[in-house]
Every structure is written in C-alpha cells, then in structure tokens.
JSON list of C-alpha atoms in Angstrom, two decimals:
[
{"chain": "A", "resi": 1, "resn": "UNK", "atom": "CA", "xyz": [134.78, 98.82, 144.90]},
{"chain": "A", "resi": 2, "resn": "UNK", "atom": "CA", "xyz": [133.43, 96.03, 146.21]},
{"chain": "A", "resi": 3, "resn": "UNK", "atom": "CA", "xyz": [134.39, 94.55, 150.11]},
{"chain": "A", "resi": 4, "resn": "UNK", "atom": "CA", "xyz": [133.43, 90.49, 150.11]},
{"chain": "A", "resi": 5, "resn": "UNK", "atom": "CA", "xyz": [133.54, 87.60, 152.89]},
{"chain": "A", "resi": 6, "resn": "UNK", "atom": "CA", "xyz": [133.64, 84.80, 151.34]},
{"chain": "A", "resi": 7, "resn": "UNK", "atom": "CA", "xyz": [133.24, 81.41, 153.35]},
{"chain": "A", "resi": 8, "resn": "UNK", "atom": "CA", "xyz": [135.48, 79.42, 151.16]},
{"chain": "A", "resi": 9, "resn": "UNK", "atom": "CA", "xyz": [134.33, 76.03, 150.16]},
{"chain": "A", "resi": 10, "resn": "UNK", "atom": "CA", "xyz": [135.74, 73.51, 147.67]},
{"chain": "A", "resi": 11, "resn": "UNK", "atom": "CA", "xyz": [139.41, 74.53, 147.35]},
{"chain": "A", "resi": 12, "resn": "UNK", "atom": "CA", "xyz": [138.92, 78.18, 148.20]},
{"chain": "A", "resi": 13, "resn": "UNK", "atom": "CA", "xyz": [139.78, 78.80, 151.80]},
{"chain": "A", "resi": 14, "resn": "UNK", "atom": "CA", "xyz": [137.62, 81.27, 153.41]},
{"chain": "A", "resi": 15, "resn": "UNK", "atom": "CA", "xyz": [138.51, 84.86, 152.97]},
{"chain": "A", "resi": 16, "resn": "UNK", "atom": "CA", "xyz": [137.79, 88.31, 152.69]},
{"chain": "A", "resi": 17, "resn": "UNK", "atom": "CA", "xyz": [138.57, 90.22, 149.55]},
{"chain": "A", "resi": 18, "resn": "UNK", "atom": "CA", "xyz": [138.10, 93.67, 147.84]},
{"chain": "A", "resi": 19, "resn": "UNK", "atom": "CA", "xyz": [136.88, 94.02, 143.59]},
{"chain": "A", "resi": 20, "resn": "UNK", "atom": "CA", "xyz": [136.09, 96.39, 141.45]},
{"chain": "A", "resi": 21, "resn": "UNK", "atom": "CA", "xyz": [133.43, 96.38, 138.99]},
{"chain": "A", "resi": 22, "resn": "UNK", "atom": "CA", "xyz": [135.74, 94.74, 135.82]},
{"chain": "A", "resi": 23, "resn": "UNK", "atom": "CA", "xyz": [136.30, 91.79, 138.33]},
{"chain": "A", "resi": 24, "resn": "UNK", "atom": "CA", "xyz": [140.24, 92.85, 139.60]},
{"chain": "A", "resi": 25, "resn": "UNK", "atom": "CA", "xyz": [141.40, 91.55, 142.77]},
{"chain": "A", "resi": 26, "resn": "UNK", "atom": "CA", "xyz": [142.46, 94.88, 144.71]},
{"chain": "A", "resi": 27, "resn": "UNK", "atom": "CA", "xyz": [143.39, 92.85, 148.14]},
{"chain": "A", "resi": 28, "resn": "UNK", "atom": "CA", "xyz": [142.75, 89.78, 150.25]},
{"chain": "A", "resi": 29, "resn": "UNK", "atom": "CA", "xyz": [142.93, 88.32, 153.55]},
{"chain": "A", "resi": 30, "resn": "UNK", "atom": "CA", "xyz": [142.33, 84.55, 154.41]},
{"chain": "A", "resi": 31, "resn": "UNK", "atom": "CA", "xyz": [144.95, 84.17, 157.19]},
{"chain": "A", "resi": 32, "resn": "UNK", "atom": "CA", "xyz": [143.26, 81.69, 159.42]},
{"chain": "A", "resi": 33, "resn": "UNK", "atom": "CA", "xyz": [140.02, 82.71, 158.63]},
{"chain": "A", "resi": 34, "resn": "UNK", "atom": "CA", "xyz": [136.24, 80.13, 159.50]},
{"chain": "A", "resi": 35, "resn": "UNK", "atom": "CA", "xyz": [133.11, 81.16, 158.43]},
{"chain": "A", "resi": 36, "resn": "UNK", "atom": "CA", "xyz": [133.64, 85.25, 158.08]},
{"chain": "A", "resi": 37, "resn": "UNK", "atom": "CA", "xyz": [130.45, 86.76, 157.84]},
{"chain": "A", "resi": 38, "resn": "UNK", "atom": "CA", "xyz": [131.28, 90.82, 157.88]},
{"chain": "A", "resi": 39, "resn": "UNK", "atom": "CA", "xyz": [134.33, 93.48, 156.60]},
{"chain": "A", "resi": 40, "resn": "UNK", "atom": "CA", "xyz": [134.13, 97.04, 156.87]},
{"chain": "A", "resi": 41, "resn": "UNK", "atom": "CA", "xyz": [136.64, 99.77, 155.87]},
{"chain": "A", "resi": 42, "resn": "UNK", "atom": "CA", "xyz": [137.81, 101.88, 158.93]},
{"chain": "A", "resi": 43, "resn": "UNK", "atom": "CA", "xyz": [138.94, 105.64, 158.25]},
{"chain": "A", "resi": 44, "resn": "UNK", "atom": "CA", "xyz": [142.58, 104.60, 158.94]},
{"chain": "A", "resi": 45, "resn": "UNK", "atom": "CA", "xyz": [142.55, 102.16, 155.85]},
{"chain": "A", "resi": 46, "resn": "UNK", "atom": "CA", "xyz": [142.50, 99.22, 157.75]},
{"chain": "A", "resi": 47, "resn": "UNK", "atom": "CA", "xyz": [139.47, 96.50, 157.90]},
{"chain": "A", "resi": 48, "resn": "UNK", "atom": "CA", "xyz": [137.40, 95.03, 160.50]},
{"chain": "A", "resi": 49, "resn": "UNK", "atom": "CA", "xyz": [136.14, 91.15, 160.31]},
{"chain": "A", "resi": 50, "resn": "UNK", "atom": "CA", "xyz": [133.85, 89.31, 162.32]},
{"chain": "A", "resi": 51, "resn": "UNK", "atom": "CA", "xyz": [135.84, 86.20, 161.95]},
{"chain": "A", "resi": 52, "resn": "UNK", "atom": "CA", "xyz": [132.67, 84.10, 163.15]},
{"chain": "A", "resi": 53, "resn": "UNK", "atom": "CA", "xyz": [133.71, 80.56, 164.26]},
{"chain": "A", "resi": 54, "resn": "UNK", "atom": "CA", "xyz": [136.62, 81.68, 165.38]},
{"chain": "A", "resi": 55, "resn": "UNK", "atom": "CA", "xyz": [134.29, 83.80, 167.89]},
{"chain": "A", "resi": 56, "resn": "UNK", "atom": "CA", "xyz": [136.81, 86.69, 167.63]},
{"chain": "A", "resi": 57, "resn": "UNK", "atom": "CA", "xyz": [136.83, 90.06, 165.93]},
{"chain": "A", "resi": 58, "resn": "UNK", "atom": "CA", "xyz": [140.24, 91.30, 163.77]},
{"chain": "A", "resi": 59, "resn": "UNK", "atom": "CA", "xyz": [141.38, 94.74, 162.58]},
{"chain": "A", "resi": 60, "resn": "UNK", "atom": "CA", "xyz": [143.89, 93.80, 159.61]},
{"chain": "A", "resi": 61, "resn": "UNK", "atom": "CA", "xyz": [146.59, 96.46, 157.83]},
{"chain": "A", "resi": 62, "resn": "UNK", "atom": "CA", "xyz": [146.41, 96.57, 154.03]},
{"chain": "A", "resi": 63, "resn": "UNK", "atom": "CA", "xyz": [149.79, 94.70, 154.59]},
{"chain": "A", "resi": 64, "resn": "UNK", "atom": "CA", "xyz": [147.75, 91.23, 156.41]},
{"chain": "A", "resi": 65, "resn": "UNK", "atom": "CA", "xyz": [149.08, 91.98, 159.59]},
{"chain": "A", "resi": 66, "resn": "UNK", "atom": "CA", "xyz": [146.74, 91.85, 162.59]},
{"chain": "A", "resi": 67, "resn": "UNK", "atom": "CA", "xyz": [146.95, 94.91, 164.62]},
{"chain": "A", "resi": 68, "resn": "UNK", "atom": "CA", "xyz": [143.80, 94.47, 167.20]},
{"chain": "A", "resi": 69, "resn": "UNK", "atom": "CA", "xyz": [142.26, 91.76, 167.89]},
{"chain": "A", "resi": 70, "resn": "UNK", "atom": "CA", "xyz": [139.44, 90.35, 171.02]},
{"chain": "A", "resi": 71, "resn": "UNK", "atom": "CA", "xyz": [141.67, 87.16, 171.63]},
{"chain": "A", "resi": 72, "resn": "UNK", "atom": "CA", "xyz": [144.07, 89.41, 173.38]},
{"chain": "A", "resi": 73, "resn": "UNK", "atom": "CA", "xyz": [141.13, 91.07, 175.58]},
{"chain": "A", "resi": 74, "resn": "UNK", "atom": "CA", "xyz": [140.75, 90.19, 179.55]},
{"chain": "A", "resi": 75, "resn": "UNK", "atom": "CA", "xyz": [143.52, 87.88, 179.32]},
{"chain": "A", "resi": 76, "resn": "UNK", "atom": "CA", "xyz": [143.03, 85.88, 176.52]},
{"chain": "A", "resi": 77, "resn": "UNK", "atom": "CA", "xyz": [146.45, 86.24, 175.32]},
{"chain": "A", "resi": 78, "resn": "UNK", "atom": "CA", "xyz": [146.18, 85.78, 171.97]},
{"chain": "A", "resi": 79, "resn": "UNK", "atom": "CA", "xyz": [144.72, 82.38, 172.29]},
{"chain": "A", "resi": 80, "resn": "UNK", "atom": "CA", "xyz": [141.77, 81.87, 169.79]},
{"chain": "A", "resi": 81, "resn": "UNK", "atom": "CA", "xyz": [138.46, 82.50, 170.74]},
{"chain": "A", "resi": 82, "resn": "UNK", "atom": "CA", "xyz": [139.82, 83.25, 174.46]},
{"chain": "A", "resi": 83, "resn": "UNK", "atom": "CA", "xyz": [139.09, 86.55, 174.76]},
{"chain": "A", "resi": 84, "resn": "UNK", "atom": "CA", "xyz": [137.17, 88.29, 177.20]},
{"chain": "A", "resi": 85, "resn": "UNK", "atom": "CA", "xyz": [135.07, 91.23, 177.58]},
{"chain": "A", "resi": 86, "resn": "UNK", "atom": "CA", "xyz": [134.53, 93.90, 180.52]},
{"chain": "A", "resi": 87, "resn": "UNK", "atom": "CA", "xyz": [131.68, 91.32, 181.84]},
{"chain": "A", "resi": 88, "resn": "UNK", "atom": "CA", "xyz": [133.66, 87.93, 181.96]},
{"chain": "A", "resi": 89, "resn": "UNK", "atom": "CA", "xyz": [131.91, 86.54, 178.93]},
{"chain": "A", "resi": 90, "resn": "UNK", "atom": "CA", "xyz": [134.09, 85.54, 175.30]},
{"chain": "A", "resi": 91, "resn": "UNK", "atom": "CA", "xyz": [132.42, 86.44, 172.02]},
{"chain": "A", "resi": 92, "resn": "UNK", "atom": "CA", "xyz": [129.79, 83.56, 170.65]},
{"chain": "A", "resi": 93, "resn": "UNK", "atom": "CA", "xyz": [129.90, 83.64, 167.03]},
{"chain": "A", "resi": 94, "resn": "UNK", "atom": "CA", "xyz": [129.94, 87.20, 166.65]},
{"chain": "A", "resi": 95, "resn": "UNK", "atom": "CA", "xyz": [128.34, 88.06, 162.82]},
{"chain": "A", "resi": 96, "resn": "UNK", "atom": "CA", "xyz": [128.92, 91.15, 162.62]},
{"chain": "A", "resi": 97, "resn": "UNK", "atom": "CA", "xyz": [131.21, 93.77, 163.80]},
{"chain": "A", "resi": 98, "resn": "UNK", "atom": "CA", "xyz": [131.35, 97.88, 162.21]},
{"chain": "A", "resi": 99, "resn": "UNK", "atom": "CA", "xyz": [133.37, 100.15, 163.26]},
{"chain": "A", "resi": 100, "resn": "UNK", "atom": "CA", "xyz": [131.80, 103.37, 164.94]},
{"chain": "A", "resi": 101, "resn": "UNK", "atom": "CA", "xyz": [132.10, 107.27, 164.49]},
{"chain": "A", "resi": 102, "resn": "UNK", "atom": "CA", "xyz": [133.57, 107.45, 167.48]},
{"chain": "A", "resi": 103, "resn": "UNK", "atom": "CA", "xyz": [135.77, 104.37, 167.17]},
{"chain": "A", "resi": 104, "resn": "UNK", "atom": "CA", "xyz": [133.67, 102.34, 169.11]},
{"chain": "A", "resi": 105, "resn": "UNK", "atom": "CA", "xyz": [132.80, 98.59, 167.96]},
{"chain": "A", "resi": 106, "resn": "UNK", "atom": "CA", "xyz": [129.23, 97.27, 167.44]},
{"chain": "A", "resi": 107, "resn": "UNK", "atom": "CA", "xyz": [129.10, 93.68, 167.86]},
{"chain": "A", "resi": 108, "resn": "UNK", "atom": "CA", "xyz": [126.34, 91.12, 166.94]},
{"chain": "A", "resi": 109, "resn": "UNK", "atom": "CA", "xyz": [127.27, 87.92, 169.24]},
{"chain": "A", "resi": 110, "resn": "UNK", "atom": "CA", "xyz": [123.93, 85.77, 167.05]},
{"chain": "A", "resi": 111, "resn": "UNK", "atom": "CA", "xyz": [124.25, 82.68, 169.75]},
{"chain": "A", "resi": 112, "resn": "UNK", "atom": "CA", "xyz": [124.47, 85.44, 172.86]},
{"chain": "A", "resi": 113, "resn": "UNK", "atom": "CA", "xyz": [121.10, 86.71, 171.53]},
{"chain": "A", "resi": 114, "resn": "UNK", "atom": "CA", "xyz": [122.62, 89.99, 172.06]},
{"chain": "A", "resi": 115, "resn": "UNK", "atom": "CA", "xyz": [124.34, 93.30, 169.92]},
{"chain": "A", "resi": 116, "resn": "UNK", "atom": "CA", "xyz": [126.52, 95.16, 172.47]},
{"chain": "A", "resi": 117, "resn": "UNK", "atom": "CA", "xyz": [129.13, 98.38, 171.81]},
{"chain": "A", "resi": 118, "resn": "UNK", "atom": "CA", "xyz": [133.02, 98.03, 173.53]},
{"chain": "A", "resi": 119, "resn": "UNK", "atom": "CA", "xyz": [135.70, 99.77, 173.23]},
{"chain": "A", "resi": 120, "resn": "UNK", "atom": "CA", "xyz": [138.83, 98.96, 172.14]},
{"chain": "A", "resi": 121, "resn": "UNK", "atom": "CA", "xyz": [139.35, 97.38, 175.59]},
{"chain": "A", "resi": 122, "resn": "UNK", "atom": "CA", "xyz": [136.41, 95.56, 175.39]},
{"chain": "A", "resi": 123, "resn": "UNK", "atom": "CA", "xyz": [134.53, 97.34, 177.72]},
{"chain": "A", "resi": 124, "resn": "UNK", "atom": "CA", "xyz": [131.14, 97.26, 177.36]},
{"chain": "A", "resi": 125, "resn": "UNK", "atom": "CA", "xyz": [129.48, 100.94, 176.98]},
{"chain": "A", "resi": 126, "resn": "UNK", "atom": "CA", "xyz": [125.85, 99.07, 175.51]},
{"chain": "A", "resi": 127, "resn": "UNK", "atom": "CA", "xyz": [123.29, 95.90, 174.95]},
{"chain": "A", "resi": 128, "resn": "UNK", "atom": "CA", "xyz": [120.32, 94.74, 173.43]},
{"chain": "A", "resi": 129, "resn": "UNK", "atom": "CA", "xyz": [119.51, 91.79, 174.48]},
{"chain": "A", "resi": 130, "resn": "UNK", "atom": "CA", "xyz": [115.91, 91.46, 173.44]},
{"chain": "A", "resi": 131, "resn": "UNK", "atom": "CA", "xyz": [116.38, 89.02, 170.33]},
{"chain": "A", "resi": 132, "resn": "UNK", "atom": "CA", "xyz": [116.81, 86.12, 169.17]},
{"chain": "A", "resi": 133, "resn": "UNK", "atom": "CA", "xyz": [119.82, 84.65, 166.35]},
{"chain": "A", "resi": 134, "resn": "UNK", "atom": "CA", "xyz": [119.93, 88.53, 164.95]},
{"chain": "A", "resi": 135, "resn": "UNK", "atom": "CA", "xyz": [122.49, 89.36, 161.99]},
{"chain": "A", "resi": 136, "resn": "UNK", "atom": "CA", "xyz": [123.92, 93.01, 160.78]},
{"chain": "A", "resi": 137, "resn": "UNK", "atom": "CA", "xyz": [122.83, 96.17, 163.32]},
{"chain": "A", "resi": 138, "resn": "UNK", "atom": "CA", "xyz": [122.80, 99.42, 161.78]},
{"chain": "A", "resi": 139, "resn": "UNK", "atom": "CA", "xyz": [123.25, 102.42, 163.96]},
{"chain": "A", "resi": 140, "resn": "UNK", "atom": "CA", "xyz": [120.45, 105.46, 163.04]},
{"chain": "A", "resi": 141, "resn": "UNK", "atom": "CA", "xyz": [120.37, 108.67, 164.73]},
{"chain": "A", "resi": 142, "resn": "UNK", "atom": "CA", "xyz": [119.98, 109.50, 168.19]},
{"chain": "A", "resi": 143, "resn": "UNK", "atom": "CA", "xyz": [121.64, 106.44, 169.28]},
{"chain": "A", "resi": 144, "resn": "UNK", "atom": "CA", "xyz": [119.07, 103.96, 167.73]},
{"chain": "A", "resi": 145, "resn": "UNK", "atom": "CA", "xyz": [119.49, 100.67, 166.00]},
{"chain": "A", "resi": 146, "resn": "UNK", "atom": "CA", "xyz": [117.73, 98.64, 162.97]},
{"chain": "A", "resi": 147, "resn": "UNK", "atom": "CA", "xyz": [117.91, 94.93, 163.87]},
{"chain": "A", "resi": 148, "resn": "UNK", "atom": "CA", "xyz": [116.94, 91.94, 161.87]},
{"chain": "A", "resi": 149, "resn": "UNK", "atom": "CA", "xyz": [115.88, 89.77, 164.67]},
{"chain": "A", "resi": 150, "resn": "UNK", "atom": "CA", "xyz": [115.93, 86.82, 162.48]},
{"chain": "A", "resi": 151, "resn": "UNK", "atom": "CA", "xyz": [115.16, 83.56, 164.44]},
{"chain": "A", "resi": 152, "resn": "UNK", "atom": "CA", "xyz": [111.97, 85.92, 165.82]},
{"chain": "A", "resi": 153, "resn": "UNK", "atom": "CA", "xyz": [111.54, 86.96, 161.48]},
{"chain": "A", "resi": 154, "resn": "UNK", "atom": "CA", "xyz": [110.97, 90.53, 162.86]},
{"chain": "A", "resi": 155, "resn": "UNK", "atom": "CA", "xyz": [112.99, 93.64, 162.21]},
{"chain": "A", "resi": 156, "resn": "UNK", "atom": "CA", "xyz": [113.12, 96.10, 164.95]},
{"chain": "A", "resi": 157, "resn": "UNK", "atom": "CA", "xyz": [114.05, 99.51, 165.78]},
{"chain": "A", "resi": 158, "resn": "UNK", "atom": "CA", "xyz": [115.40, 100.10, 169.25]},
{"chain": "A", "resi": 159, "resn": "UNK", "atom": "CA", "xyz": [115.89, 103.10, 171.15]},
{"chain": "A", "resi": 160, "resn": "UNK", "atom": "CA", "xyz": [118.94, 104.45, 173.18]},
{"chain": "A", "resi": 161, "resn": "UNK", "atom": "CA", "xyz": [117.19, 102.98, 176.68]},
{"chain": "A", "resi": 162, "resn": "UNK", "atom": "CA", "xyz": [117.12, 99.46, 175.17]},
{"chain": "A", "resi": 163, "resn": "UNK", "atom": "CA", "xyz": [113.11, 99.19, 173.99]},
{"chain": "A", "resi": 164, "resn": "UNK", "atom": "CA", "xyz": [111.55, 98.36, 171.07]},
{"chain": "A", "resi": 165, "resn": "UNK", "atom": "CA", "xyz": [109.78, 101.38, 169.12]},
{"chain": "A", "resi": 166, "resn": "UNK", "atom": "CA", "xyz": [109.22, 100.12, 165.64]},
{"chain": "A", "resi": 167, "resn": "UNK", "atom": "CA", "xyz": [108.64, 96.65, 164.37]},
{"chain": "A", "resi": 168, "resn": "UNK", "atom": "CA", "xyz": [107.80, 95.12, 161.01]},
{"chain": "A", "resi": 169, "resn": "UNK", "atom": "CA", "xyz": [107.25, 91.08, 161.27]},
{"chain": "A", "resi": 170, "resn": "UNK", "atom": "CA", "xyz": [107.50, 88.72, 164.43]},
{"chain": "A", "resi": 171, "resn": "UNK", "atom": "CA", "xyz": [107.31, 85.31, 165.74]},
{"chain": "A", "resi": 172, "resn": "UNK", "atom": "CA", "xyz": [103.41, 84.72, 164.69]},
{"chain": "A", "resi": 173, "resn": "UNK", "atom": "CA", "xyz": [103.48, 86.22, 161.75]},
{"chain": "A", "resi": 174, "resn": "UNK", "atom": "CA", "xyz": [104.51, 85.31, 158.25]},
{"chain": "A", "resi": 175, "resn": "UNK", "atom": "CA", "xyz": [105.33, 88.69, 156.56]},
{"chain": "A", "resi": 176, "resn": "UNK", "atom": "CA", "xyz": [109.33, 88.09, 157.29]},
{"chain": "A", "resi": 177, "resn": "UNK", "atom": "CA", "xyz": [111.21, 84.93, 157.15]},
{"chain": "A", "resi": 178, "resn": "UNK", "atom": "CA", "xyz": [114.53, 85.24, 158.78]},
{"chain": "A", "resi": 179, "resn": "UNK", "atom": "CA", "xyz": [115.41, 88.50, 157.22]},
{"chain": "A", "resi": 180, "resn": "UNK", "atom": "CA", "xyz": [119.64, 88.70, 157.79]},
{"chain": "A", "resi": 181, "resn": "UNK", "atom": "CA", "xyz": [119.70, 92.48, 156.46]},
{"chain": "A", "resi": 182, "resn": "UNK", "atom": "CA", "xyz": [117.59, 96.08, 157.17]},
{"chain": "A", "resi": 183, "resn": "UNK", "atom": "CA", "xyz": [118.71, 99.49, 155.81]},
{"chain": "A", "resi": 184, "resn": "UNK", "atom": "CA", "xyz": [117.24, 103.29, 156.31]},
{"chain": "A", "resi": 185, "resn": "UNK", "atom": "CA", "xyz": [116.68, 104.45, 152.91]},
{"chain": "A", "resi": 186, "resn": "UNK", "atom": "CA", "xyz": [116.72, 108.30, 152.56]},
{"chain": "A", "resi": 187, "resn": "UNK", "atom": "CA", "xyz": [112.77, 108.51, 152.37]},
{"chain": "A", "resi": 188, "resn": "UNK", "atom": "CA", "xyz": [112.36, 106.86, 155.92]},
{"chain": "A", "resi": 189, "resn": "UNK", "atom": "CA", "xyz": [111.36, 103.35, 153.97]},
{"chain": "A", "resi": 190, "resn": "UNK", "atom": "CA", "xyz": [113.58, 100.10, 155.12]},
{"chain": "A", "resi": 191, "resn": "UNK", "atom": "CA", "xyz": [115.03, 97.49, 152.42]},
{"chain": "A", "resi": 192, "resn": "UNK", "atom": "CA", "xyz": [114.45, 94.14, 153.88]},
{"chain": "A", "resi": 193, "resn": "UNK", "atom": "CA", "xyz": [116.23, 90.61, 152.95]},
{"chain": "A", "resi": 194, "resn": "UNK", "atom": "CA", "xyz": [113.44, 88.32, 153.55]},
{"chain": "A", "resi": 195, "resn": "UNK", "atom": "CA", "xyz": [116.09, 85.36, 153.09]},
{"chain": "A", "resi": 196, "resn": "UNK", "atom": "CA", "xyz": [113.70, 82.92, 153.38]},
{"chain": "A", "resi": 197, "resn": "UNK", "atom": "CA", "xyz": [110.91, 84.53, 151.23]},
{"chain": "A", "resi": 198, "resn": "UNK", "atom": "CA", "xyz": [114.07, 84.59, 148.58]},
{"chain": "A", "resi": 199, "resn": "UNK", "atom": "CA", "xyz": [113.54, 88.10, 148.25]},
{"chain": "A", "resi": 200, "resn": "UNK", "atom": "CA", "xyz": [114.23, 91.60, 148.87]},
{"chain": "A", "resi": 201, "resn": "UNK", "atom": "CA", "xyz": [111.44, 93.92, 150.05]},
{"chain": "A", "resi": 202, "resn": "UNK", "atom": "CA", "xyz": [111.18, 97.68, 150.62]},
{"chain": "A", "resi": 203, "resn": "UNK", "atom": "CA", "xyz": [108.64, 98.47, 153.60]},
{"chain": "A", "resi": 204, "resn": "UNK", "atom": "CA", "xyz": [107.29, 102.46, 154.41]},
{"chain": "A", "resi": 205, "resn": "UNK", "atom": "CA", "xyz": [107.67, 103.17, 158.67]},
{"chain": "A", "resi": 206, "resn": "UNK", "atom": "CA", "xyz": [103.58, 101.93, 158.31]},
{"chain": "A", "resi": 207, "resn": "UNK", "atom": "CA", "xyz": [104.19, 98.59, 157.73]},
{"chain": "A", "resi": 208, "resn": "UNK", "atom": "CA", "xyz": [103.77, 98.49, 153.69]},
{"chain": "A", "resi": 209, "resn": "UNK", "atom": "CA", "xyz": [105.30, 96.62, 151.42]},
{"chain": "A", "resi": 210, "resn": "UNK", "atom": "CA", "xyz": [105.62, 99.08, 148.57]},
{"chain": "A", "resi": 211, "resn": "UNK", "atom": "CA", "xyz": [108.20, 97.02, 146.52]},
{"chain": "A", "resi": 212, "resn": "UNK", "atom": "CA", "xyz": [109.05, 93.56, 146.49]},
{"chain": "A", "resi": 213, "resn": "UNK", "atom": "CA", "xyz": [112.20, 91.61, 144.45]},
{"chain": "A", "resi": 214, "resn": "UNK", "atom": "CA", "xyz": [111.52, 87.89, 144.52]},
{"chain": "A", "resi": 215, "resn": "UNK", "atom": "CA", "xyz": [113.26, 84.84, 142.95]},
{"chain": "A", "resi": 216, "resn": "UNK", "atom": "CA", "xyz": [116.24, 84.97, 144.65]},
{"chain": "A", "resi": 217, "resn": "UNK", "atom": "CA", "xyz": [118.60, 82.31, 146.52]},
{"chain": "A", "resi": 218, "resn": "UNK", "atom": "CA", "xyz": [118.40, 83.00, 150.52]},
{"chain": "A", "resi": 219, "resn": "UNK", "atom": "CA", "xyz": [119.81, 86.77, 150.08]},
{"chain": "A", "resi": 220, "resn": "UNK", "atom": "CA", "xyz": [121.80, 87.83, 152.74]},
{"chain": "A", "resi": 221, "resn": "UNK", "atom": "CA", "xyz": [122.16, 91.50, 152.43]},
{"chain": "A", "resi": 222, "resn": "UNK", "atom": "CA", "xyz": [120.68, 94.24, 150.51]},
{"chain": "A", "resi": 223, "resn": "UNK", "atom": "CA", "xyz": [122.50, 97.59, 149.98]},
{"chain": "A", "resi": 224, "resn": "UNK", "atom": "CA", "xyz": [120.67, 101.35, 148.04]},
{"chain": "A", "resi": 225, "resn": "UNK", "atom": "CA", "xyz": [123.21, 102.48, 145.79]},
{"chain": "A", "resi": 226, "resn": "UNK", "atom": "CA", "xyz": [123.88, 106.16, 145.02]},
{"chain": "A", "resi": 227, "resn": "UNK", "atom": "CA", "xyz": [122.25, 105.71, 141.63]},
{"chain": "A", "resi": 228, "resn": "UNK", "atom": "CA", "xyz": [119.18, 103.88, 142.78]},
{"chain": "A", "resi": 229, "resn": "UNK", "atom": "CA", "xyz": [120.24, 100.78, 141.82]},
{"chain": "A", "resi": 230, "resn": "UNK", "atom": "CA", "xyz": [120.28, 98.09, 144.45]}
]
C-alpha cells in the first residue's frame, strides 16, 4: 500500500490518500487541508500530516476525525496555525512530521531552519538548528539524524549533542542540488534525491557516488524497497 500527499491543484483539493498497487482508493483525507507535504501510519492505525501552510501538525482516525492536533497547544485553542510550543514559538511551515518509537514527534519547521522532537504537549525534548530550508529527517541509531539540508544542497548526519559528523554536498559545492530526501540503506550507503540534478543518487559513507538515476522531474523522495526495487 501506498500513503500519498497530494497538493491538489486544478479541481482536486489537496489531500492525503492511501492505494494499492491495482490503483484502489483504500482511504482519504482532504478536510481543510493546504499544501500537505508528509503522512505516516502510527501503530494505533491512525495518521500523522504535516499540514504545511496551515503551519500545524494533525493525527486523523481512519474515520476523518481529528484527534490531536498543535493548534490546540499553549493556548491556541483550536485556532489555525495558533498553536504554541513549550518555547513560545508556533510551527512555520512544518514539512514534515513522523511519529517516534517512543511516541514522540519529529518535526521539520523548513522556514524555522530547525527539526526539533515534542511531545504530545508540545514540549520540546530536542533541536537542530544548524540548517537551512531542510525537508524529511530520518532518525538512525543512537539518537542520530540524516538531514537533507536543502537550501545549503548538503545532506548531513548529526549526532545526539547537536553537531555535524557526516556530510555529503554543501553550499560551495555542486555535487547536490537541493536534495528534499536521504535514506540509510542496509549496507551503510545513503539514497539521495538530488531534486534539482532530476535524479536519484546512491552515495557510500566516503563520499561516492556508486549509482546514479537521472532524467527525472524535481524528485522529492526516494524510498529502498524490500525487493530492491526503488
């Protein structure tokens, strides 16, 4: 199955909706959504969207209805976008948001510069503020992150105290161009989408390029399937 934002456009309204492979629409949200940029499934069947210019962060029931959401954080009763977090500030276009092991939230807040982890009370347990208009965190072990640090075409590792200990790219240099998407593969190599390279590259923890999938349209995200397909 197959878990889709879609931004809408024309006279689809933007929404989020789950496929199979043969096409069927399983489910769909699109209650008030602008611009969603990320769903995940959470262990208790519900899903979790970055609803992006609506600078707030939903968990919806496979029935539609909203059962958490950051617009009812610090105040914000409900009111869009008016939510606030444990340090006085409201989500800025937040484009990404997973759900956690341990039920914490990663956030990426692209206009804050900044991926942080709250709790369900939006207090903030972490940050990363060391980038610059990043997309899609992925948590690795020993409480380190992969970031595409897009607007700085980098992708970085960072460790649990907050500094940098891997890079591939950077602001100088032209091996990345925005890249919106970096995932661990099992042999320790990182699939890359170099969106504006149009293509998807797979680089070794040296800094190689070892494979390289070009002529595509501004790919946003790149995922290893279990039978090595992409």
């Amino acid at each position: 199955r197959l878990l889709v934002t879609d931004f809408g456009g024309g006279n689809s309204a933007p929404q989020v909706v789950e496929t199979n492979f043969q096409d069927q629409l399983l489910w769909r949200y699109s209650t008030g959504l602008n611009n969603p940029h990320s769903a995940y499934p959470m262990g208790n069947g519900n899903v979790l969207i970055s609803d992006t210019s609506n600078n707030r962060i939903i968990e919806v029931n496979p029935s539609g209805k909203i059962i958490w959401n950051t617009d009812d954080l610090g105040g914000g009763h409900g009111k869009l976008g008016q939510g606030r977090l444990s340090d006085g500030t409201h989500l800025n276009y937040p484009n990404d948001a997973k759900p956690l092991a341990n039920g914490q939230i990663m956030i990426s807040c692209r206009e804050q510069n900044r991926v942080i982890v709250i709790n369900r009370n939006g207090k903030i347990l972490r940050e990363v503020s060391s980038l610059h208009g990043q997309h899609n965190p992925v948590p690795l072990s020993k409480s380190s992150l992969l970031i595409p640090d897009s607007d700085w075409n980098r992708v970085v590792k960072v460790n649990q105290s907050g500094h940098i200990v891997w890079q591939y790219g950077g602001p100088q240099s032209s091996d990345l161009a925005w890249p919106r998407s970096a995932v661990p593969l099992s042999d320790g190599d990182v699939l890359v989408t170099d969106s504006d390279h149009n293509r998807v590259v797979e680089i070794t923890s040296a800094g190689k390029v070892v494979h390289s999938w070009g002529g595509l349209n501004r790919p946003y995200a790149a995922v290893p399937m279990s039978n090595g397909s992409i």
